[in-house]
Amino acid sequence: MLSVHTSPLDQPGIGDAGGMNVYVSELSQALARRGARVEIFTRATSSALPETVILPGTDADGRLLDREQARAILLGDEVDVGVVPPVLVHHVPAGPFEGLDKSDLPGQLCAMTAGVLRSEAARAAGWYDVVHSHYWLSGQVGWLAADRWDVPLVHTMHTMARVKNAALAPGDTPEPHGRMIGEEQVVAEADALIASTDEEARDLVELYGAAPDRVRTVAPGVDLDLFTPGDRAAARARLGLDATGPLVLFAGRVQPLKGPDVLVQALAVLRASGRPVPTLVVLGGPSGRPTAVRELAALAAASGVSDHVIVRPPVPRSVLVDWYRAADLVAMPSRSESFGLVAAEAQASGTPVLAAGVGGLRSVVADGTSGRLVAGHDPETWAAAIGELLADDAARVVLGQGARAHALQFGWDASADKVLRVYDEARRRRSER
């Protein structure tokens, strides 16, 4: 697995860390549960990071592997049935540890590639069977590694420049032309492309010229054991929230693409019209601009709704589930989403989702069953949708029940099974070539 610009160990919701981090981590561990040995390579962002982090596996009885068992698997012993191999996360030095923006990383891809290639140089030839890269930067590294090792390259885009540029927020900066060229190269070289939704699969074919027979749709998963329905009052008590007031949750990076500003302006519309104004909790950190959170707070102040907006930093997923349970609804006014993991997690927690009808959200949210889709990003429209759903307790109960039922189709084990089939297809295609 290659995840160059962000580590699966990072806290989602800050900087460039988001749903892709969860995707890489959860998919890798689900693949390990099927006996696959998975190693993840990411760029080191601190001198304090260990060279390798081991996510421990388990023996056939479900107990954590001891040091000798893990070492035997890492050295190449066959994996017994029922054994879950450890997953390795390698931190590769590539450029300065700090002060590099994602836009600066193309200049470090040579160093990143060199670090990845050295990993097999210390082992027997043929150690890796598949390279699976995530995001176009990783695809560039994966292209060279797969070519050097003569193994298939499987690539997952996660986001695409052409799609994002077609849905820019007012004043937002478009993705650079160089990224589009890099994406085209990766699409052309990949032996298989994994899309999260059928719509993303069509975008790969229509916008990037991908060969249709190399594109496979595999929906990401959600941790259905962690994200479960629970008592709302108890969750609010644990989080120190008001027990009864209406609460809308936004969980994600604070950036124009995700649209938290739309929700703040929607609160202002509700207040101006004399309708009840819920508390909006924004659970996320700045992304793109270090001042993004301060700018959102300033917008709330200028709109006269500061008393109804709470901004908190991202939290571990074990705490995030309580935020989902505490909310009356989760709002996702994104301008573009390849999937929408927050929507899947919220629904698994039994909370209805109000989402923009864009991209993957149209697949993740079953309109009228697990939540509602909102057309566009006009604050008036969002105010009406929020106000209507908060005023209808019975509808929210029905949607909450439908949300959990709908989320049950998004399990990581099912995703891993499908990804393994894609790997097998890619290996056959590579051998034929």
GROMACS .gro file of C-alpha atoms in nm:
model
  433
    1MET     CA    1   0.000   0.000   0.000
    2LEU     CA    2   0.127   0.347  -0.086
    3SER     CA    3  -0.015   0.654   0.086
    4VAL     CA    4   0.247   0.920   0.025
    5HIS     CA    5   0.098   1.248   0.136
    6THR     CA    6  -0.083   1.137   0.450
    7SER     CA    7  -0.034   0.853   0.694
    8PRO     CA    8  -0.306   0.606   0.792
    9LEU     CA    9  -0.190   0.666   1.150
   10ASP     CA   10  -0.277   1.039   1.136
   11GLN     CA   11  -0.588   1.180   1.303
   12PRO     CA   12  -0.853   1.240   1.032
   13GLY     CA   13  -0.997   1.589   1.014
   14ILE     CA   14  -0.680   1.797   1.022
   15GLY     CA   15  -0.466   1.914   0.729
   16ASP     CA   16  -0.470   1.652   0.455
   17ALA     CA   17  -0.587   1.368   0.678
   18GLY     CA   18  -0.939   1.250   0.610
   19GLY     CA   19  -1.140   0.956   0.487
   20MET     CA   20  -0.847   0.821   0.285
   21ASN     CA   21  -0.649   0.764   0.607
   22VAL     CA   22  -0.931   0.553   0.747
   23TYR     CA   23  -0.970   0.374   0.412
   24VAL     CA   24  -0.605   0.268   0.391
   25SER     CA   25  -0.586   0.160   0.755
   26GLU     CA   26  -0.916  -0.029   0.766
   27LEU     CA   27  -0.873  -0.194   0.425
   28SER     CA   28  -0.520  -0.308   0.513
   29GLN     CA   29  -0.636  -0.469   0.836
   30ALA     CA   30  -0.935  -0.631   0.663
   31LEU     CA   31  -0.696  -0.776   0.402
   32ALA     CA   32  -0.475  -0.905   0.684
   33ARG     CA   33  -0.777  -1.083   0.832
   34ARG     CA   34  -0.786  -1.275   0.505
   35GLY     CA   35  -0.424  -1.380   0.544
   36ALA     CA   36  -0.265  -1.110   0.325
   37ARG     CA   37   0.063  -0.956   0.435
   38VAL     CA   38   0.027  -0.582   0.394
   39GLU     CA   39   0.295  -0.314   0.418
   40ILE     CA   40   0.208   0.055   0.398
   41PHE     CA   41   0.459   0.318   0.288
   42THR     CA   42   0.401   0.682   0.376
   43ARG     CA   43   0.620   0.992   0.396
   44ALA     CA   44   0.784   1.062   0.730
   45THR     CA   45   0.671   1.400   0.866
   46SER     CA   46   0.870   1.402   1.191
   47SER     CA   47   1.214   1.289   1.302
   48ALA     CA   48   1.047   1.142   1.609
   49LEU     CA   49   0.850   0.887   1.407
   50PRO     CA   50   0.979   0.530   1.423
   51GLU     CA   51   1.100   0.386   1.096
   52THR     CA   52   0.832   0.117   1.114
   53VAL     CA   53   0.513   0.085   1.315
   54ILE     CA   54   0.360  -0.261   1.355
   55LEU     CA   55  -0.016  -0.300   1.380
   56PRO     CA   56  -0.025  -0.635   1.563
   57GLY     CA   57  -0.191  -0.944   1.422
   58THR     CA   58  -0.354  -1.235   1.603
   59ASP     CA   59  -0.311  -1.610   1.617
   60ALA     CA   60  -0.576  -1.866   1.522
   61ASP     CA   61  -0.736  -1.828   1.867
   62GLY     CA   62  -0.766  -1.451   1.839
   63ARG     CA   63  -0.477  -1.370   2.073
   64LEU     CA   64  -0.217  -1.110   1.983
   65LEU     CA   65   0.084  -1.260   1.811
   66ASP     CA   66   0.394  -1.280   2.026
   67ARG     CA   67   0.725  -1.144   1.900
   68GLU     CA   68   0.849  -1.472   1.755
   69GLN     CA   69   0.522  -1.545   1.573
   70ALA     CA   70   0.515  -1.199   1.422
   71ARG     CA   71   0.881  -1.219   1.326
   72ALA     CA   72   0.830  -1.552   1.149
   73ILE     CA   73   0.545  -1.407   0.941
   74LEU     CA   74   0.743  -1.094   0.859
   75LEU     CA   75   1.037  -1.306   0.742
   76GLY     CA   76   0.818  -1.490   0.498
   77ASP     CA   77   0.673  -1.796   0.670
   78GLU     CA   78   0.342  -1.919   0.533
   79VAL     CA   79   0.040  -1.775   0.712
   80ASP     CA   80  -0.169  -2.043   0.883
   81VAL     CA   81  -0.546  -2.046   0.847
   82GLY     CA   82  -0.706  -1.819   1.107
   83VAL     CA   83  -0.389  -1.619   1.168
   84VAL     CA   84  -0.410  -1.244   1.108
   85PRO     CA   85  -0.066  -1.118   1.000
   86PRO     CA   86   0.066  -0.788   1.138
   87VAL     CA   87   0.040  -0.481   0.914
   88LEU     CA   88   0.356  -0.272   0.878
   89VAL     CA   89   0.356   0.105   0.836
   90HIS     CA   90   0.690   0.234   0.702
   91HIS     CA   91   0.780   0.603   0.740
   92VAL     CA   92   1.003   0.696   0.446
   93PRO     CA   93   1.221   1.011   0.473
   94ALA     CA   94   1.148   1.221   0.166
   95GLY     CA   95   1.222   1.591   0.197
   96PRO     CA   96   1.196   1.814   0.505
   97PHE     CA   97   0.989   1.673   0.788
   98GLU     CA   98   0.793   1.994   0.832
   99GLY     CA   99   0.686   2.293   0.627
  100LEU     CA  100   0.590   2.101   0.314
  101ASP     CA  101   0.245   2.159   0.170
  102LYS     CA  102   0.080   1.888  -0.039
  103SER     CA  103   0.148   2.104  -0.345
  104ASP     CA  104   0.523   2.078  -0.271
  105LEU     CA  105   0.527   1.698  -0.267
  106PRO     CA  106   0.573   1.633  -0.642
  107GLY     CA  107   0.931   1.750  -0.591
  108GLN     CA  108   0.985   1.475  -0.333
  109LEU     CA  109   0.848   1.181  -0.532
  110CYS     CA  110   1.196   1.074  -0.647
  111ALA     CA  111   1.315   1.053  -0.284
  112MET     CA  112   0.996   0.871  -0.185
  113THR     CA  113   1.036   0.621  -0.467
  114ALA     CA  114   1.397   0.552  -0.374
  115GLY     CA  115   1.293   0.478  -0.017
  116VAL     CA  116   1.020   0.240  -0.128
  117LEU     CA  117   1.247   0.055  -0.373
  118ARG     CA  118   1.510   0.001  -0.104
  119SER     CA  119   1.257  -0.197   0.096
  120GLU     CA  120   1.267  -0.493  -0.141
  121ALA     CA  121   1.639  -0.459  -0.208
  122ALA     CA  122   1.699  -0.596   0.143
  123ARG     CA  123   1.474  -0.897   0.080
  124ALA     CA  124   1.443  -1.188  -0.158
  125ALA     CA  125   1.328  -1.103  -0.509
  126GLY     CA  126   0.956  -1.124  -0.567
  127TRP     CA  127   0.859  -1.024  -0.213
  128TYR     CA  128   0.565  -0.807  -0.322
  129ASP     CA  129   0.282  -0.936  -0.540
  130VAL     CA  130   0.079  -0.616  -0.590
  131VAL     CA  131   0.132  -0.243  -0.547
  132HIS     CA  132  -0.186  -0.060  -0.443
  133SER     CA  133  -0.148   0.319  -0.454
  134HIS     CA  134  -0.386   0.579  -0.312
  135TYR     CA  135  -0.418   0.932  -0.459
  136TRP     CA  136  -0.225   1.044  -0.763
  137LEU     CA  137   0.101   1.124  -0.579
  138SER     CA  138   0.120   0.765  -0.457
  139GLY     CA  139   0.029   0.649  -0.805
  140GLN     CA  140   0.340   0.814  -0.945
  141VAL     CA  141   0.558   0.628  -0.693
  142GLY     CA  142   0.362   0.307  -0.743
  143TRP     CA  143   0.404   0.325  -1.120
  144LEU     CA  144   0.783   0.309  -1.087
  145ALA     CA  145   0.783   0.049  -0.807
  146ALA     CA  146   0.545  -0.182  -0.993
  147ASP     CA  147   0.751  -0.150  -1.309
  148ARG     CA  148   1.074  -0.225  -1.122
  149TRP     CA  149   0.927  -0.529  -0.944
  150ASP     CA  150   0.724  -0.645  -1.246
  151VAL     CA  151   0.403  -0.666  -1.044
  152PRO     CA  152   0.060  -0.512  -1.114
  153LEU     CA  153  -0.024  -0.157  -1.014
  154VAL     CA  154  -0.372  -0.117  -0.865
  155HIS     CA  155  -0.474   0.242  -0.804
  156THR     CA  156  -0.750   0.417  -0.611
  157MET     CA  157  -0.791   0.787  -0.696
  158HIS     CA  158  -0.997   0.900  -0.391
  159THR     CA  159  -1.035   1.245  -0.552
  160MET     CA  160  -0.981   1.371  -0.906
  161ALA     CA  161  -0.870   1.717  -1.012
  162ARG     CA  162  -1.117   1.748  -1.298
  163VAL     CA  163  -1.408   1.655  -1.073
  164LYS     CA  164  -1.300   1.894  -0.798
  165ASN     CA  165  -1.242   2.182  -1.039
  166ALA     CA  166  -1.592   2.141  -1.178
  167ALA     CA  167  -1.737   2.194  -0.829
  168LEU     CA  168  -1.518   2.468  -0.679
  169ALA     CA  169  -1.651   2.680  -0.396
  170PRO     CA  170  -1.656   3.056  -0.462
  171GLY     CA  171  -1.302   3.189  -0.428
  172ASP     CA  172  -1.147   2.844  -0.391
  173THR     CA  173  -0.823   2.763  -0.575
  174PRO     CA  174  -0.847   2.513  -0.863
  175GLU     CA  175  -0.628   2.205  -0.873
  176PRO     CA  176  -0.316   2.264  -1.088
  177HIS     CA  177  -0.273   2.140  -1.443
  178GLY     CA  178   0.028   1.935  -1.335
  179ARG     CA  179  -0.192   1.724  -1.113
  180MET     CA  180  -0.424   1.645  -1.402
  181ILE     CA  181  -0.128   1.533  -1.612
  182GLY     CA  182  -0.004   1.315  -1.325
  183GLU     CA  183  -0.349   1.160  -1.283
  184GLU     CA  184  -0.372   1.084  -1.656
  185GLN     CA  185  -0.035   0.907  -1.643
  186VAL     CA  186  -0.135   0.690  -1.347
  187VAL     CA  187  -0.469   0.599  -1.507
  188ALA     CA  188  -0.290   0.498  -1.826
  189GLU     CA  189  -0.033   0.281  -1.647
  190ALA     CA  190  -0.248   0.110  -1.383
  191ASP     CA  191  -0.337  -0.253  -1.436
  192ALA     CA  192  -0.658  -0.195  -1.241
  193LEU     CA  193  -0.842   0.109  -1.108
  194ILE     CA  194  -1.069   0.087  -0.804
  195ALA     CA  195  -1.358   0.335  -0.788
  196SER     CA  196  -1.570   0.385  -0.477
  197THR     CA  197  -1.895   0.433  -0.671
  198ASP     CA  198  -2.029   0.370  -1.020
  199GLU     CA  199  -2.029   0.747  -1.076
  200GLU     CA  200  -1.657   0.764  -0.999
  201ALA     CA  201  -1.601   0.472  -1.236
  202ARG     CA  202  -1.778   0.667  -1.513
  203ASP     CA  203  -1.565   0.975  -1.437
  204LEU     CA  204  -1.249   0.768  -1.476
  205VAL     CA  205  -1.362   0.651  -1.819
  206GLU     CA  206  -1.517   0.973  -1.947
  207LEU     CA  207  -1.282   1.233  -1.796
  208TYR     CA  208  -0.953   1.039  -1.794
  209GLY     CA  209  -0.989   0.789  -2.075
  210ALA     CA  210  -0.957   0.484  -1.850
  211ALA     CA  211  -1.011   0.149  -2.020
  212PRO     CA  212  -1.352   0.030  -1.894
  213ASP     CA  213  -1.229  -0.328  -1.848
  214ARG     CA  214  -0.968  -0.207  -1.598
  215VAL     CA  215  -1.212  -0.018  -1.375
  216ARG     CA  216  -1.386  -0.194  -1.088
  217THR     CA  217  -1.627  -0.045  -0.835
  218VAL     CA  218  -1.563  -0.142  -0.472
  219ALA     CA  219  -1.747   0.056  -0.208
  220PRO     CA  220  -1.538   0.142   0.100
  221GLY     CA  221  -1.647   0.001   0.432
  222VAL     CA  222  -1.734   0.122   0.777
  223ASP     CA  223  -1.651  -0.032   1.114
  224LEU     CA  224  -1.994  -0.175   1.193
  225ASP     CA  225  -1.880  -0.297   1.535
  226LEU     CA  226  -1.764   0.047   1.649
  227PHE     CA  227  -2.024   0.267   1.483
  228THR     CA  228  -2.351   0.144   1.630
  229PRO     CA  229  -2.668   0.319   1.752
  230GLY     CA  230  -2.669   0.425   2.115
  231ASP     CA  231  -2.851   0.633   2.373
  232ARG     CA  232  -2.852   0.999   2.264
  233ALA     CA  233  -2.891   1.143   2.614
  234ALA     CA  234  -2.607   0.927   2.748
  235ALA     CA  235  -2.380   1.029   2.460
  236ARG     CA  236  -2.454   1.396   2.521
  237ALA     CA  237  -2.383   1.354   2.892
  238ARG     CA  238  -2.044   1.198   2.817
  239LEU     CA  239  -1.961   1.485   2.582
  240GLY     CA  240  -2.084   1.756   2.823
  241LEU     CA  241  -2.360   1.873   2.587
  242ASP     CA  242  -2.707   2.007   2.652
  243ALA     CA  243  -2.943   1.713   2.695
  244THR     CA  244  -3.238   1.841   2.493
  245GLY     CA  245  -3.146   2.117   2.247
  246PRO     CA  246  -3.139   2.041   1.872
  247LEU     CA  247  -2.787   1.960   1.752
  248VAL     CA  248  -2.647   1.942   1.399
  249LEU     CA  249  -2.302   1.786   1.352
  250PHE     CA  250  -2.046   1.860   1.081
  251ALA     CA  251  -1.745   1.626   1.100
  252GLY     CA  252  -1.459   1.684   0.861
  253ARG     CA  253  -1.184   1.917   0.749
  254VAL     CA  254  -1.267   2.285   0.761
  255GLN     CA  255  -1.224   2.391   0.398
  256PRO     CA  256  -1.445   2.536   0.123
  257LEU     CA  257  -1.475   2.196  -0.049
  258LYS     CA  258  -1.656   2.051   0.255
  259GLY     CA  259  -1.892   2.350   0.286
  260PRO     CA  260  -1.915   2.420   0.662
  261ASP     CA  261  -1.970   2.786   0.569
  262VAL     CA  262  -2.300   2.685   0.407
  263LEU     CA  263  -2.422   2.553   0.743
  264VAL     CA  264  -2.321   2.869   0.930
  265GLN     CA  265  -2.507   3.082   0.677
  266ALA     CA  266  -2.808   2.848   0.700
  267LEU     CA  267  -2.823   2.914   1.076
  268ALA     CA  268  -2.831   3.286   1.001
  269VAL     CA  269  -3.125   3.231   0.763
  270LEU     CA  270  -3.312   3.038   1.032
  271ARG     CA  271  -3.253   3.313   1.287
  272ALA     CA  272  -3.356   3.591   1.047
  273SER     CA  273  -3.682   3.412   0.970
  274GLY     CA  274  -3.767   3.357   1.336
  275ARG     CA  275  -3.738   2.979   1.317
  276PRO     CA  276  -3.560   2.774   1.588
  277VAL     CA  277  -3.182   2.777   1.552
  278PRO     CA  278  -3.001   2.453   1.640
  279THR     CA  279  -2.650   2.424   1.778
  280LEU     CA  280  -2.400   2.348   1.504
  281VAL     CA  281  -2.095   2.150   1.617
  282VAL     CA  282  -1.803   2.163   1.373
  283LEU     CA  283  -1.571   1.876   1.455
  284GLY     CA  284  -1.259   1.935   1.248
  285GLY     CA  285  -0.938   2.125   1.195
  286PRO     CA  286  -0.809   2.362   0.926
  287SER     CA  287  -0.718   2.228   0.585
  288GLY     CA  288  -0.564   2.416   0.295
  289ARG     CA  289  -0.531   2.738   0.497
  290PRO     CA  290  -0.412   2.750   0.860
  291THR     CA  291  -0.664   3.028   0.923
  292ALA     CA  292  -0.966   2.826   0.802
  293VAL     CA  293  -1.114   2.769   1.149
  294ARG     CA  294  -1.070   3.134   1.247
  295GLU     CA  295  -1.235   3.239   0.921
  296LEU     CA  296  -1.534   3.015   0.995
  297ALA     CA  297  -1.562   3.162   1.344
  298ALA     CA  298  -1.547   3.513   1.195
  299LEU     CA  299  -1.827   3.421   0.953
  300ALA     CA  300  -2.039   3.299   1.244
  301ALA     CA  301  -1.979   3.626   1.428
  302ALA     CA  302  -2.058   3.839   1.122
  303SER     CA  303  -2.375   3.633   1.065
  304GLY     CA  304  -2.489   3.678   1.425
  305VAL     CA  305  -2.489   3.306   1.513
  306SER     CA  306  -2.169   3.270   1.716
  307ASP     CA  307  -2.376   3.159   2.013
  308HIS     CA  308  -2.498   2.860   1.811
  309VAL     CA  309  -2.166   2.745   1.664
  310ILE     CA  310  -1.920   2.524   1.852
  311VAL     CA  311  -1.588   2.435   1.689
  312ARG     CA  312  -1.395   2.143   1.835
  313PRO     CA  313  -1.082   1.966   1.712
  314PRO     CA  314  -1.112   1.617   1.561
  315VAL     CA  315  -1.138   1.327   1.802
  316PRO     CA  316  -1.043   0.957   1.793
  317ARG     CA  317  -1.301   0.735   1.631
  318SER     CA  318  -1.386   0.578   1.967
  319VAL     CA  319  -1.512   0.923   2.073
  320LEU     CA  320  -1.647   1.019   1.730
  321VAL     CA  321  -1.919   0.756   1.761
  322ASP     CA  322  -2.059   0.943   2.062
  323TRP     CA  323  -2.075   1.264   1.857
  324TYR     CA  324  -2.272   1.083   1.589
  325ARG     CA  325  -2.510   0.943   1.851
  326ALA     CA  326  -2.547   1.281   2.021
  327ALA     CA  327  -2.650   1.462   1.701
  328ASP     CA  328  -3.006   1.492   1.576
  329LEU     CA  329  -2.864   1.489   1.226
  330VAL     CA  330  -2.526   1.496   1.052
  331ALA     CA  331  -2.489   1.755   0.776
  332MET     CA  332  -2.257   1.719   0.476
  333PRO     CA  333  -2.287   2.015   0.237
  334SER     CA  334  -1.978   1.903   0.041
  335ARG     CA  335  -1.925   2.036  -0.308
  336SER     CA  336  -1.753   1.713  -0.411
  337GLU     CA  337  -1.715   1.372  -0.246
  338SER     CA  338  -1.577   1.056  -0.404
  339PHE     CA  339  -1.758   0.854  -0.136
  340GLY     CA  340  -1.842   1.022   0.196
  341LEU     CA  341  -1.715   0.805   0.482
  342VAL     CA  342  -1.863   1.037   0.746
  343ALA     CA  343  -2.209   0.972   0.604
  344ALA     CA  344  -2.156   0.596   0.624
  345GLU     CA  345  -2.028   0.616   0.983
  346ALA     CA  346  -2.311   0.843   1.095
  347GLN     CA  347  -2.573   0.617   0.940
  348ALA     CA  348  -2.415   0.311   1.101
  349SER     CA  349  -2.454   0.498   1.431
  350GLY     CA  350  -2.826   0.538   1.363
  351THR     CA  351  -2.819   0.910   1.282
  352PRO     CA  352  -2.983   1.043   0.965
  353VAL     CA  353  -2.765   1.239   0.724
  354LEU     CA  354  -2.852   1.558   0.538
  355ALA     CA  355  -2.614   1.562   0.242
  356ALA     CA  356  -2.554   1.753  -0.076
  357GLY     CA  357  -2.663   1.552  -0.378
  358VAL     CA  358  -2.314   1.527  -0.524
  359GLY     CA  359  -2.068   1.252  -0.611
  360GLY     CA  360  -2.053   0.951  -0.384
  361LEU     CA  361  -2.301   1.098  -0.138
  362ARG     CA  362  -2.576   1.005  -0.382
  363SER     CA  363  -2.479   0.641  -0.329
  364VAL     CA  364  -2.395   0.646   0.041
  365VAL     CA  365  -2.714   0.829   0.147
  366ALA     CA  366  -3.041   0.664   0.045
  367ASP     CA  367  -3.263   0.967  -0.010
  368GLY     CA  368  -3.577   0.937   0.202
  369THR     CA  369  -3.455   0.615   0.366
  370SER     CA  370  -3.133   0.689   0.557
  371GLY     CA  371  -3.135   1.065   0.520
  372ARG     CA  372  -3.212   1.334   0.267
  373LEU     CA  373  -3.022   1.476  -0.027
  374VAL     CA  374  -3.020   1.852  -0.074
  375ALA     CA  375  -2.992   2.009  -0.418
  376GLY     CA  376  -2.719   2.272  -0.439
  377HIS     CA  377  -2.544   2.476  -0.170
  378ASP     CA  378  -2.774   2.774  -0.124
  379PRO     CA  379  -2.803   2.861   0.250
  380GLU     CA  380  -3.179   2.923   0.209
  381THR     CA  381  -3.227   2.571   0.077
  382TRP     CA  382  -3.016   2.423   0.354
  383ALA     CA  383  -3.197   2.625   0.619
  384ALA     CA  384  -3.529   2.489   0.495
  385ALA     CA  385  -3.398   2.129   0.493
  386ILE     CA  386  -3.246   2.157   0.842
  387GLY     CA  387  -3.552   2.327   0.988
  388GLU     CA  388  -3.794   2.077   0.835
  389LEU     CA  389  -3.607   1.769   0.956
  390LEU     CA  390  -3.544   1.904   1.307
  391ALA     CA  391  -3.914   1.987   1.342
  392ASP     CA  392  -4.023   1.631   1.256
  393ASP     CA  393  -3.918   1.397   1.539
  394ALA     CA  394  -4.106   1.101   1.391
  395ALA     CA  395  -3.934   1.138   1.054
  396ARG     CA  396  -3.591   1.144   1.219
  397VAL     CA  397  -3.670   0.824   1.409
  398VAL     CA  398  -3.770   0.646   1.088
  399LEU     CA  399  -3.467   0.779   0.901
  400GLY     CA  400  -3.238   0.676   1.189
  401GLN     CA  401  -3.363   0.320   1.168
  402GLY     CA  402  -3.323   0.323   0.791
  403ALA     CA  403  -2.976   0.470   0.830
  404ARG     CA  404  -2.845   0.174   1.027
  405ALA     CA  405  -3.008  -0.076   0.791
  406HIS     CA  406  -2.861   0.102   0.487
  407ALA     CA  407  -2.513   0.119   0.644
  408LEU     CA  408  -2.498  -0.257   0.696
  409GLN     CA  409  -2.404  -0.303   0.330
  410PHE     CA  410  -2.077  -0.112   0.389
  411GLY     CA  411  -1.860  -0.366   0.574
  412TRP     CA  412  -1.481  -0.366   0.542
  413ASP     CA  413  -1.465  -0.745   0.516
  414ALA     CA  414  -1.689  -0.739   0.208
  415SER     CA  415  -1.474  -0.460   0.061
  416ALA     CA  416  -1.156  -0.661   0.123
  417ASP     CA  417  -1.300  -0.966  -0.054
  418LYS     CA  418  -1.374  -0.758  -0.363
  419VAL     CA  419  -1.033  -0.588  -0.355
  420LEU     CA  420  -0.860  -0.927  -0.341
  421ARG     CA  421  -1.050  -1.026  -0.655
  422VAL     CA  422  -0.930  -0.706  -0.824
  423TYR     CA  423  -0.571  -0.795  -0.725
  424ASP     CA  424  -0.610  -1.140  -0.883
  425GLU     CA  425  -0.749  -0.989  -1.203
  426ALA     CA  426  -0.463  -0.739  -1.217
  427ARG     CA  427  -0.204  -1.014  -1.169
  428ARG     CA  428  -0.355  -1.216  -1.453
  429ARG     CA  429  -0.361  -0.909  -1.677
  430ARG     CA  430   0.001  -0.830  -1.592
  431SER     CA  431   0.117  -1.184  -1.666
  432GLU     CA  432  -0.060  -1.174  -2.002
  433ARG     CA  433   0.118  -0.851  -2.086
   0.00000   0.00000   0.00000
